[in-house]
Amino acid sequence: MPRVVPDQKTTFESDEFFRKLSRECEVRYTGFRDRPMDERQLRFQAECREGHADVAFVCTGTTLQLNFSANSWSERPEDRVLTSEYVDFDSEPGKVHLKSQFILNGVCVLWRGYIDLTRLDGVACLEFDRERAEVEARILRDQIEENSRRVQEFEDHRLQQIQLDQERQERQERLERREMQASSEAEVVEALLRFSEAPQGGNSSSCSSSSSSSVTPQPSHLQHQHLHPQHHQHQHHLQEQHHQHHQQQEQHQHQQEEQHQPYHHQHYHQHHHSHHHHLQTDHNHNHHLT
């Protein structure tokens, strides 16, 4: 998280809180309030020499834990040293002049003031820390650029992952379509094989005896089978061939009947004529005897 706001100087000059504390205000030492005054005086001086103290602005009631060491921004403890610039007991007898650097509400500020060593109160104000603000502004820009880079990388990775998922899904769909097509083709081939192996209505005598049925019924296992359009054409062609074969058999049978009928009629007339001639001969013979 960034430690400072983007425009620190504008915030320091326009914010009412900073505007109030930028003027000299009464301050008090707030440590060890439950202890006697003389003990608090000794403890305050000891804390200042150690480089820290708890001081409050009376006008706002804001209590700050001040650090009086130089290079307080450094992460190395050996760089944070106590100097007379930040803790000065010599400039004015009976008072200690203090200076502290810190970030308050996202703005780099300097705390400057003094505290009476007897009364443990004094006067102080906040100043805008221009030098440290520039350093923190550079750090903020670097953080923003780094965050933007990470966000862009995350977005690129997310888009790449989405693209990979889409490609994987498309491959899966193509594979499923191929499997469905192969399964459908296998069903068609199996149905055609079953149809070709099934009996087509028996021999010619059975076809003539079953003249009332002109088309052989389809096998039951093909009635509910979803076949390819080519199979329907093949089935229709077979039915037409069977129908033509049946018609040819009927015509052949009819021709045989027509040829056989005159033969019977002629044989009957010849037999009748021979029998009549024989009777006539017998009659003549009997008449001659008489």
Phi, psi and omega in degrees: 000137178294145183269342183233162176277161183300315182242089187289317184297316179297320179296317181295323183279335185257335183287133183296324180298314179288325179297323180289318182278348177285346173267153181297128182230160176286137178232156180219149174282130187248005183280145174054053181294336182274359181260161178298160186297315181297323177292321179295322178299315179295318180295323179296313179298322179294319179294320179298319178292333175282340176104021180204158177189153177260116184230141182239143169279123183290324185295331181243346183076014181278120178259131182238139173267098188274143176242123188256023181265149175285157181054042182294345179279345184289145178276349179266127182299328183291341178279338182270097184241156180268124180234166180291342176294331184257332176225112185233107176267353190261338186296321185217117182298141179081000179225157173237126178267130188236152176217137182215141177249135177193174178252124180237119180054039176081014181232134177282123185226163173242132174261121179233135178175187177220159179224133177289131184286344180265308182278342182062033172224172182182206183227140179203169177206170176254140176237152178283125181271092187294316183297312181290330178297321178294319178297314181293329178295320177296318178299320179296317179297319178297320179295320179295316178297319179295318178296320178296320179296317179294320178296318179295319177297318179297318180294318178297317179296320180295315179295320177297320179294320178297317179297318178297319178296319178296316178297320179296319179294319178297318177298320179296319179295318178297320178296318179295320178296319178296318179296318178296319179295317178296320178295319179295318178296322178296321178296320179295315180297317179297319180295319178296321178296316178297320181293321180290330179277345183285148177296143185255022172117008174087192183276189186290326181292321178291329178293320181290327180287336180256052182292339180289338180250109184275342184230129178291129181294149180289150174300150185295329183284353176259352184290327182251019182267131178274105187255166177287150179303329178295326178294322177298319178296319179297318180296317179297321179295319179295320179296319179295319178297319180295319180295317179296320179298319180295319179295321179296321178296319179296318179296319179296319179295319180295320179295321177297320179296320180293322179290325182285328183292314177297326179298316178296321181293318181291319179296324179294316181294321179294318180294320179294320180293319178296318180295322179293320179293322179295319178295322180293322179294317177298321181293319180292322180295317179296320180295324180292321179296324181292000000 
